Amino acid sequence: MADLATVFPTLSEIFTTEVPNTLTYTEELASRFGWPDYLVFSAMLLVSIAIGFYYGFVDKSGANDTTEDFLLAGKSMTTFPIAMSLIASFMSAITLLGTPSEVYQNGFVYYLIGFSYFLVMPSAAYLYLPVFWDLQVTSAYEYLEWRFHPYCRRLGSAVFILQMVMYMAIVV
Protein backbone atom coordinates (compact mmCIF):
# COMPACT_ATOMS: atom_id res chain seq x y z
CA MET A 1 0.00 0.00 0.00
CA ALA A 2 1.30 3.45 -0.95
CA ASP A 3 2.28 5.98 1.66
CA LEU A 4 -0.05 9.02 1.87
CA ALA A 5 2.90 11.38 1.50
CA THR A 6 3.66 9.95 -1.94
CA VAL A 7 0.04 9.93 -3.11
CA PHE A 8 -1.12 13.37 -1.91
CA PRO A 9 1.05 16.48 -2.24
CA THR A 10 1.70 18.60 0.82
CA LEU A 11 0.32 22.12 1.11
CA SER A 12 3.76 23.62 0.58
CA GLU A 13 4.09 21.66 -2.66
CA ILE A 14 0.67 22.84 -3.83
CA PHE A 15 1.32 26.52 -3.13
CA THR A 16 4.89 26.59 -4.45
CA THR A 17 4.23 24.73 -7.68
CA GLU A 18 4.57 27.13 -10.57
CA VAL A 19 2.29 26.92 -13.56
CA PRO A 20 4.09 28.01 -16.73
CA ASN A 21 2.83 30.86 -18.93
CA THR A 22 0.27 32.26 -16.48
CA LEU A 23 -0.14 35.75 -15.09
CA THR A 24 -0.01 36.41 -11.41
CA TYR A 25 -3.26 37.42 -9.77
CA THR A 26 -2.24 41.09 -9.61
CA GLU A 27 -1.15 41.14 -13.25
CA GLU A 28 -4.42 39.52 -14.29
CA LEU A 29 -6.46 42.11 -12.38
CA ALA A 30 -4.41 44.96 -13.82
CA SER A 31 -4.95 43.66 -17.33
CA ARG A 32 -8.73 43.55 -16.82
CA PHE A 33 -9.30 46.93 -15.12
CA GLY A 34 -8.46 49.57 -17.72
CA TRP A 35 -9.01 53.32 -17.99
CA PRO A 36 -12.70 53.02 -19.03
CA ASP A 37 -13.33 51.02 -15.88
CA TYR A 38 -11.57 53.61 -13.74
CA LEU A 39 -13.56 56.35 -15.47
CA VAL A 40 -16.93 54.70 -14.78
CA PHE A 41 -15.92 53.84 -11.22
CA SER A 42 -14.75 57.40 -10.52
CA ALA A 43 -17.89 58.91 -12.07
CA MET A 44 -20.08 56.69 -9.90
CA LEU A 45 -18.21 57.72 -6.76
CA LEU A 46 -18.35 61.42 -7.67
CA VAL A 47 -22.10 61.28 -8.34
CA SER A 48 -22.67 59.51 -5.01
CA ILE A 49 -20.56 62.08 -3.17
CA ALA A 50 -22.33 64.96 -4.93
CA ILE A 51 -25.76 63.62 -3.97
CA GLY A 52 -24.63 63.22 -0.37
CA PHE A 53 -23.20 66.74 -0.20
CA TYR A 54 -26.28 68.25 -1.84
CA TYR A 55 -28.77 66.68 0.55
CA GLY A 56 -26.44 66.95 3.54
CA PHE A 57 -25.28 70.55 3.22
CA VAL A 58 -27.09 72.45 0.45
CA ASP A 59 -30.74 71.34 0.66
CA LYS A 60 -31.70 72.26 4.21
CA SER A 61 -35.42 72.31 3.51
CA GLY A 62 -36.17 70.35 6.67
CA ALA A 63 -37.68 67.41 4.82
CA ASN A 64 -36.21 64.96 7.33
CA ASP A 65 -36.87 66.72 10.61
CA THR A 66 -37.78 63.55 12.49
CA THR A 67 -36.58 59.98 12.42
CA GLU A 68 -39.96 58.90 11.09
CA ASP A 69 -39.69 61.36 8.20
CA PHE A 70 -36.26 59.98 7.39
CA LEU A 71 -37.25 56.31 7.60
CA LEU A 72 -40.56 56.66 5.77
CA ALA A 73 -39.63 59.56 3.44
CA GLY A 74 -42.59 61.50 4.75
CA LYS A 75 -44.81 58.79 3.20
CA SER A 76 -44.44 60.57 -0.12
CA MET A 77 -42.58 57.93 -2.17
CA THR A 78 -44.31 56.19 -5.04
CA THR A 79 -44.33 52.46 -5.68
CA PHE A 80 -41.41 52.36 -8.15
CA PRO A 81 -38.62 53.72 -5.90
CA ILE A 82 -39.83 51.59 -3.00
CA ALA A 83 -39.81 48.48 -5.21
CA MET A 84 -36.32 49.29 -6.51
CA SER A 85 -35.06 49.80 -2.97
CA LEU A 86 -36.44 46.44 -1.88
CA ILE A 87 -34.93 44.69 -4.90
CA ALA A 88 -31.54 46.29 -4.22
CA SER A 89 -31.78 45.20 -0.59
CA PHE A 90 -32.49 41.59 -1.48
CA MET A 91 -29.97 41.31 -4.34
CA SER A 92 -26.55 41.32 -2.73
CA ALA A 93 -23.22 40.56 -4.35
CA ILE A 94 -23.24 37.30 -2.43
CA THR A 95 -26.52 36.37 -4.08
CA LEU A 96 -25.27 37.28 -7.54
CA LEU A 97 -22.04 35.32 -7.12
CA GLY A 98 -23.23 32.49 -4.90
CA THR A 99 -26.44 31.46 -6.61
CA PRO A 100 -24.87 30.36 -9.92
CA SER A 101 -22.21 28.36 -8.09
CA GLU A 102 -24.83 26.80 -5.82
CA VAL A 103 -26.91 25.77 -8.84
CA TYR A 104 -23.80 24.45 -10.58
CA GLN A 105 -22.86 22.37 -7.53
CA ASN A 106 -26.29 21.09 -6.49
CA GLY A 107 -28.57 21.49 -9.47
CA PHE A 108 -31.86 23.25 -10.03
CA VAL A 109 -33.29 22.38 -6.61
CA TYR A 110 -31.93 25.68 -5.23
CA TYR A 111 -34.53 27.58 -7.22
CA LEU A 112 -37.29 26.11 -5.06
CA ILE A 113 -36.36 28.91 -2.66
CA GLY A 114 -37.31 31.39 -5.38
CA PHE A 115 -40.66 29.71 -5.87
CA SER A 116 -41.40 30.09 -2.17
CA TYR A 117 -41.32 33.87 -2.63
CA PHE A 118 -44.54 33.63 -4.62
CA LEU A 119 -46.23 32.22 -1.51
CA VAL A 120 -44.56 34.28 1.19
CA MET A 121 -44.55 37.79 -0.30
CA PRO A 122 -48.28 38.07 -1.08
CA SER A 123 -49.16 36.68 2.33
CA ALA A 124 -46.83 39.19 4.01
CA ALA A 125 -48.29 42.00 1.90
CA TYR A 126 -51.87 41.16 2.82
CA LEU A 127 -51.43 39.96 6.40
CA TYR A 128 -48.56 41.91 8.00
CA LEU A 129 -48.23 45.18 6.11
CA PRO A 130 -51.80 46.39 6.80
CA VAL A 131 -51.21 45.84 10.52
CA PHE A 132 -47.93 47.79 10.44
CA TRP A 133 -49.54 50.53 8.35
CA ASP A 134 -52.54 50.94 10.65
CA LEU A 135 -50.34 51.05 13.75
CA GLN A 136 -47.85 53.46 12.11
CA VAL A 137 -44.85 51.40 13.24
CA THR A 138 -41.56 51.66 11.37
CA SER A 139 -40.17 48.19 12.10
CA ALA A 140 -41.10 44.74 13.29
CA TYR A 141 -39.08 45.42 16.44
CA GLU A 142 -41.22 48.43 17.29
CA TYR A 143 -44.30 46.23 16.83
CA LEU A 144 -42.83 43.59 19.16
CA GLU A 145 -42.33 46.23 21.84
CA TRP A 146 -45.80 47.69 21.37
CA ARG A 147 -47.65 44.36 21.20
CA PHE A 148 -45.75 42.35 23.78
CA HIS A 149 -43.01 43.88 25.92
CA PRO A 150 -39.74 45.80 25.51
CA TYR A 151 -38.00 42.54 26.43
CA CYS A 152 -39.41 40.94 23.27
CA ARG A 153 -37.98 43.77 21.19
CA ARG A 154 -34.55 43.30 22.75
CA LEU A 155 -34.76 39.53 22.30
CA GLY A 156 -35.72 39.91 18.63
CA SER A 157 -32.88 42.36 18.10
CA ALA A 158 -30.40 40.05 19.83
CA VAL A 159 -31.48 37.07 17.73
CA PHE A 160 -31.12 39.13 14.55
CA ILE A 161 -27.67 40.37 15.60
CA LEU A 162 -26.59 36.79 16.33
CA GLN A 163 -27.89 35.70 12.93
CA MET A 164 -25.97 38.50 11.20
CA VAL A 165 -22.76 37.67 13.09
CA MET A 166 -22.99 34.05 11.96
CA TYR A 167 -23.87 35.16 8.43
CA MET A 168 -20.88 37.50 8.27
CA ALA A 169 -18.63 34.69 9.50
CA ILE A 170 -19.72 32.67 6.48
CA VAL A 171 -19.53 35.34 3.80
CA VAL A 172 -16.34 37.12 4.81
PDB file of C-alpha atoms in Angstrom:
ATOM      1  CA  MET A   1       0.000   0.000   0.000  1.00  0.00           C
ATOM      2  CA  ALA A   2       1.304   3.449  -0.947  1.00  0.00           C
ATOM      3  CA  ASP A   3       2.276   5.984   1.658  1.00  0.00           C
ATOM      4  CA  LEU A   4      -0.053   9.018   1.866  1.00  0.00           C
ATOM      5  CA  ALA A   5       2.897  11.382   1.497  1.00  0.00           C
ATOM      6  CA  THR A   6       3.660   9.951  -1.935  1.00  0.00           C
ATOM      7  CA  VAL A   7       0.039   9.934  -3.106  1.00  0.00           C
ATOM      8  CA  PHE A   8      -1.117  13.367  -1.910  1.00  0.00           C
ATOM      9  CA  PRO A   9       1.054  16.478  -2.241  1.00  0.00           C
ATOM     10  CA  THR A  10       1.700  18.601   0.823  1.00  0.00           C
ATOM     11  CA  LEU A  11       0.318  22.121   1.114  1.00  0.00           C
ATOM     12  CA  SER A  12       3.758  23.623   0.585  1.00  0.00           C
ATOM     13  CA  GLU A  13       4.092  21.665  -2.657  1.00  0.00           C
ATOM     14  CA  ILE A  14       0.673  22.838  -3.828  1.00  0.00           C
ATOM     15  CA  PHE A  15       1.322  26.515  -3.128  1.00  0.00           C
ATOM     16  CA  THR A  16       4.888  26.594  -4.448  1.00  0.00           C
ATOM     17  CA  THR A  17       4.228  24.728  -7.679  1.00  0.00           C
ATOM     18  CA  GLU A  18       4.575  27.135 -10.572  1.00  0.00           C
ATOM     19  CA  VAL A  19       2.292  26.924 -13.559  1.00  0.00           C
ATOM     20  CA  PRO A  20       4.090  28.011 -16.726  1.00  0.00           C
ATOM     21  CA  ASN A  21       2.826  30.864 -18.928  1.00  0.00           C
ATOM     22  CA  THR A  22       0.270  32.261 -16.480  1.00  0.00           C
ATOM     23  CA  LEU A  23      -0.138  35.746 -15.090  1.00  0.00           C
ATOM     24  CA  THR A  24      -0.008  36.408 -11.407  1.00  0.00           C
ATOM     25  CA  TYR A  25      -3.262  37.418  -9.773  1.00  0.00           C
ATOM     26  CA  THR A  26      -2.239  41.087  -9.609  1.00  0.00           C
ATOM     27  CA  GLU A  27      -1.148  41.137 -13.249  1.00  0.00           C
ATOM     28  CA  GLU A  28      -4.415  39.524 -14.288  1.00  0.00           C
ATOM     29  CA  LEU A  29      -6.463  42.111 -12.379  1.00  0.00           C
ATOM     30  CA  ALA A  30      -4.407  44.956 -13.815  1.00  0.00           C
ATOM     31  CA  SER A  31      -4.950  43.655 -17.328  1.00  0.00           C
ATOM     32  CA  ARG A  32      -8.725  43.552 -16.818  1.00  0.00           C
ATOM     33  CA  PHE A  33      -9.300  46.934 -15.120  1.00  0.00           C
ATOM     34  CA  GLY A  34      -8.463  49.575 -17.716  1.00  0.00           C
ATOM     35  CA  TRP A  35      -9.007  53.318 -17.991  1.00  0.00           C
ATOM     36  CA  PRO A  36     -12.703  53.024 -19.031  1.00  0.00           C
ATOM     37  CA  ASP A  37     -13.330  51.023 -15.875  1.00  0.00           C
ATOM     38  CA  TYR A  38     -11.574  53.613 -13.737  1.00  0.00           C
ATOM     39  CA  LEU A  39     -13.564  56.353 -15.474  1.00  0.00           C
ATOM     40  CA  VAL A  40     -16.935  54.703 -14.780  1.00  0.00           C
ATOM     41  CA  PHE A  41     -15.919  53.842 -11.219  1.00  0.00           C
ATOM     42  CA  SER A  42     -14.755  57.404 -10.525  1.00  0.00           C
ATOM     43  CA  ALA A  43     -17.894  58.911 -12.069  1.00  0.00           C
ATOM     44  CA  MET A  44     -20.084  56.691  -9.903  1.00  0.00           C
ATOM     45  CA  LEU A  45     -18.214  57.723  -6.762  1.00  0.00           C
ATOM     46  CA  LEU A  46     -18.346  61.416  -7.666  1.00  0.00           C
ATOM     47  CA  VAL A  47     -22.100  61.278  -8.340  1.00  0.00           C
ATOM     48  CA  SER A  48     -22.672  59.508  -5.014  1.00  0.00           C
ATOM     49  CA  ILE A  49     -20.555  62.078  -3.168  1.00  0.00           C
ATOM     50  CA  ALA A  50     -22.328  64.962  -4.933  1.00  0.00           C
ATOM     51  CA  ILE A  51     -25.758  63.623  -3.974  1.00  0.00           C
ATOM     52  CA  GLY A  52     -24.627  63.220  -0.371  1.00  0.00           C
ATOM     53  CA  PHE A  53     -23.199  66.745  -0.203  1.00  0.00           C
ATOM     54  CA  TYR A  54     -26.279  68.250  -1.835  1.00  0.00           C
ATOM     55  CA  TYR A  55     -28.766  66.676   0.548  1.00  0.00           C
ATOM     56  CA  GLY A  56     -26.437  66.955   3.544  1.00  0.00           C
ATOM     57  CA  PHE A  57     -25.279  70.554   3.217  1.00  0.00           C
ATOM     58  CA  VAL A  58     -27.092  72.451   0.453  1.00  0.00           C
ATOM     59  CA  ASP A  59     -30.736  71.342   0.656  1.00  0.00           C
ATOM     60  CA  LYS A  60     -31.697  72.261   4.209  1.00  0.00           C
ATOM     61  CA  SER A  61     -35.423  72.305   3.513  1.00  0.00           C
ATOM     62  CA  GLY A  62     -36.169  70.348   6.674  1.00  0.00           C
ATOM     63  CA  ALA A  63     -37.684  67.412   4.818  1.00  0.00           C
ATOM     64  CA  ASN A  64     -36.214  64.963   7.334  1.00  0.00           C
ATOM     65  CA  ASP A  65     -36.867  66.717  10.606  1.00  0.00           C
ATOM     66  CA  THR A  66     -37.780  63.554  12.490  1.00  0.00           C
ATOM     67  CA  THR A  67     -36.577  59.975  12.425  1.00  0.00           C
ATOM     68  CA  GLU A  68     -39.956  58.899  11.094  1.00  0.00           C
ATOM     69  CA  ASP A  69     -39.689  61.364   8.200  1.00  0.00           C
ATOM     70  CA  PHE A  70     -36.257  59.984   7.394  1.00  0.00           C
ATOM     71  CA  LEU A  71     -37.247  56.310   7.600  1.00  0.00           C
ATOM     72  CA  LEU A  72     -40.557  56.662   5.774  1.00  0.00           C
ATOM     73  CA  ALA A  73     -39.628  59.559   3.436  1.00  0.00           C
ATOM     74  CA  GLY A  74     -42.594  61.505   4.749  1.00  0.00           C
ATOM     75  CA  LYS A  75     -44.815  58.791   3.198  1.00  0.00           C
ATOM     76  CA  SER A  76     -44.437  60.571  -0.125  1.00  0.00           C
ATOM     77  CA  MET A  77     -42.583  57.933  -2.167  1.00  0.00           C
ATOM     78  CA  THR A  78     -44.309  56.186  -5.041  1.00  0.00           C
ATOM     79  CA  THR A  79     -44.333  52.457  -5.677  1.00  0.00           C
ATOM     80  CA  PHE A  80     -41.415  52.361  -8.146  1.00  0.00           C
ATOM     81  CA  PRO A  81     -38.616  53.718  -5.900  1.00  0.00           C
ATOM     82  CA  ILE A  82     -39.827  51.593  -3.005  1.00  0.00           C
ATOM     83  CA  ALA A  83     -39.810  48.482  -5.207  1.00  0.00           C
ATOM     84  CA  MET A  84     -36.318  49.288  -6.512  1.00  0.00           C
ATOM     85  CA  SER A  85     -35.062  49.802  -2.967  1.00  0.00           C
ATOM     86  CA  LEU A  86     -36.442  46.439  -1.877  1.00  0.00           C
ATOM     87  CA  ILE A  87     -34.932  44.688  -4.901  1.00  0.00           C
ATOM     88  CA  ALA A  88     -31.539  46.289  -4.224  1.00  0.00           C
ATOM     89  CA  SER A  89     -31.784  45.204  -0.588  1.00  0.00           C
ATOM     90  CA  PHE A  90     -32.494  41.587  -1.477  1.00  0.00           C
ATOM     91  CA  MET A  91     -29.972  41.313  -4.337  1.00  0.00           C
ATOM     92  CA  SER A  92     -26.549  41.324  -2.726  1.00  0.00           C
ATOM     93  CA  ALA A  93     -23.223  40.560  -4.355  1.00  0.00           C
ATOM     94  CA  ILE A  94     -23.236  37.302  -2.433  1.00  0.00           C
ATOM     95  CA  THR A  95     -26.524  36.374  -4.083  1.00  0.00           C
ATOM     96  CA  LEU A  96     -25.272  37.276  -7.542  1.00  0.00           C
ATOM     97  CA  LEU A  97     -22.041  35.318  -7.119  1.00  0.00           C
ATOM     98  CA  GLY A  98     -23.229  32.495  -4.896  1.00  0.00           C
ATOM     99  CA  THR A  99     -26.445  31.456  -6.609  1.00  0.00           C
ATOM    100  CA  PRO A 100     -24.873  30.358  -9.917  1.00  0.00           C
ATOM    101  CA  SER A 101     -22.206  28.363  -8.085  1.00  0.00           C
ATOM    102  CA  GLU A 102     -24.830  26.798  -5.821  1.00  0.00           C
ATOM    103  CA  VAL A 103     -26.908  25.771  -8.838  1.00  0.00           C
ATOM    104  CA  TYR A 104     -23.799  24.453 -10.578  1.00  0.00           C
ATOM    105  CA  GLN A 105     -22.857  22.369  -7.531  1.00  0.00           C
ATOM    106  CA  ASN A 106     -26.291  21.089  -6.491  1.00  0.00           C
ATOM    107  CA  GLY A 107     -28.571  21.491  -9.470  1.00  0.00           C
ATOM    108  CA  PHE A 108     -31.860  23.249 -10.035  1.00  0.00           C
ATOM    109  CA  VAL A 109     -33.292  22.384  -6.611  1.00  0.00           C
ATOM    110  CA  TYR A 110     -31.926  25.680  -5.235  1.00  0.00           C
ATOM    111  CA  TYR A 111     -34.534  27.582  -7.217  1.00  0.00           C
ATOM    112  CA  LEU A 112     -37.286  26.113  -5.055  1.00  0.00           C
ATOM    113  CA  ILE A 113     -36.361  28.913  -2.657  1.00  0.00           C
ATOM    114  CA  GLY A 114     -37.311  31.392  -5.383  1.00  0.00           C
ATOM    115  CA  PHE A 115     -40.660  29.714  -5.875  1.00  0.00           C
ATOM    116  CA  SER A 116     -41.397  30.085  -2.167  1.00  0.00           C
ATOM    117  CA  TYR A 117     -41.315  33.875  -2.628  1.00  0.00           C
ATOM    118  CA  PHE A 118     -44.539  33.626  -4.619  1.00  0.00           C
ATOM    119  CA  LEU A 119     -46.226  32.219  -1.515  1.00  0.00           C
ATOM    120  CA  VAL A 120     -44.556  34.284   1.188  1.00  0.00           C
ATOM    121  CA  MET A 121     -44.548  37.787  -0.298  1.00  0.00           C
ATOM    122  CA  PRO A 122     -48.277  38.075  -1.077  1.00  0.00           C
ATOM    123  CA  SER A 123     -49.157  36.678   2.332  1.00  0.00           C
ATOM    124  CA  ALA A 124     -46.830  39.190   4.008  1.00  0.00           C
ATOM    125  CA  ALA A 125     -48.290  42.004   1.904  1.00  0.00           C
ATOM    126  CA  TYR A 126     -51.872  41.163   2.824  1.00  0.00           C
ATOM    127  CA  LEU A 127     -51.426  39.960   6.403  1.00  0.00           C
ATOM    128  CA  TYR A 128     -48.563  41.909   7.997  1.00  0.00           C
ATOM    129  CA  LEU A 129     -48.231  45.184   6.111  1.00  0.00           C
ATOM    130  CA  PRO A 130     -51.802  46.386   6.805  1.00  0.00           C
ATOM    131  CA  VAL A 131     -51.211  45.836  10.524  1.00  0.00           C
ATOM    132  CA  PHE A 132     -47.934  47.788  10.436  1.00  0.00           C
ATOM    133  CA  TRP A 133     -49.543  50.527   8.346  1.00  0.00           C
ATOM    134  CA  ASP A 134     -52.539  50.942  10.650  1.00  0.00           C
ATOM    135  CA  LEU A 135     -50.343  51.053  13.750  1.00  0.00           C
ATOM    136  CA  GLN A 136     -47.855  53.460  12.106  1.00  0.00           C
ATOM    137  CA  VAL A 137     -44.850  51.399  13.240  1.00  0.00           C
ATOM    138  CA  THR A 138     -41.560  51.664  11.370  1.00  0.00           C
ATOM    139  CA  SER A 139     -40.166  48.194  12.096  1.00  0.00           C
ATOM    140  CA  ALA A 140     -41.103  44.742  13.289  1.00  0.00           C
ATOM    141  CA  TYR A 141     -39.077  45.416  16.442  1.00  0.00           C
ATOM    142  CA  GLU A 142     -41.220  48.429  17.285  1.00  0.00           C
ATOM    143  CA  TYR A 143     -44.297  46.233  16.835  1.00  0.00           C
ATOM    144  CA  LEU A 144     -42.833  43.587  19.164  1.00  0.00           C
ATOM    145  CA  GLU A 145     -42.327  46.230  21.842  1.00  0.00           C
ATOM    146  CA  TRP A 146     -45.799  47.688  21.368  1.00  0.00           C
ATOM    147  CA  ARG A 147     -47.652  44.364  21.198  1.00  0.00           C
ATOM    148  CA  PHE A 148     -45.752  42.351  23.784  1.00  0.00           C
ATOM    149  CA  HIS A 149     -43.015  43.884  25.922  1.00  0.00           C
ATOM    150  CA  PRO A 150     -39.738  45.802  25.506  1.00  0.00           C
ATOM    151  CA  TYR A 151     -37.998  42.544  26.433  1.00  0.00           C
ATOM    152  CA  CYS A 152     -39.413  40.940  23.266  1.00  0.00           C
ATOM    153  CA  ARG A 153     -37.983  43.769  21.192  1.00  0.00           C
ATOM    154  CA  ARG A 154     -34.551  43.296  22.746  1.00  0.00           C
ATOM    155  CA  LEU A 155     -34.760  39.528  22.297  1.00  0.00           C
ATOM    156  CA  GLY A 156     -35.725  39.906  18.635  1.00  0.00           C
ATOM    157  CA  SER A 157     -32.878  42.356  18.103  1.00  0.00           C
ATOM    158  CA  ALA A 158     -30.395  40.049  19.832  1.00  0.00           C
ATOM    159  CA  VAL A 159     -31.475  37.067  17.733  1.00  0.00           C
ATOM    160  CA  PHE A 160     -31.121  39.131  14.554  1.00  0.00           C
ATOM    161  CA  ILE A 161     -27.666  40.369  15.605  1.00  0.00           C
ATOM    162  CA  LEU A 162     -26.586  36.789  16.331  1.00  0.00           C
ATOM    163  CA  GLN A 163     -27.889  35.696  12.935  1.00  0.00           C
ATOM    164  CA  MET A 164     -25.966  38.498  11.203  1.00  0.00           C
ATOM    165  CA  VAL A 165     -22.757  37.675  13.094  1.00  0.00           C
ATOM    166  CA  MET A 166     -22.989  34.053  11.957  1.00  0.00           C
ATOM    167  CA  TYR A 167     -23.871  35.161   8.429  1.00  0.00           C
ATOM    168  CA  MET A 168     -20.880  37.504   8.271  1.00  0.00           C
ATOM    169  CA  ALA A 169     -18.630  34.694   9.496  1.00  0.00           C
ATOM    170  CA  ILE A 170     -19.722  32.669   6.481  1.00  0.00           C
ATOM    171  CA  VAL A 171     -19.534  35.343   3.800  1.00  0.00           C
ATOM    172  CA  VAL A 172     -16.337  37.124   4.814  1.00  0.00           C
TER     173      VAL A 172
END
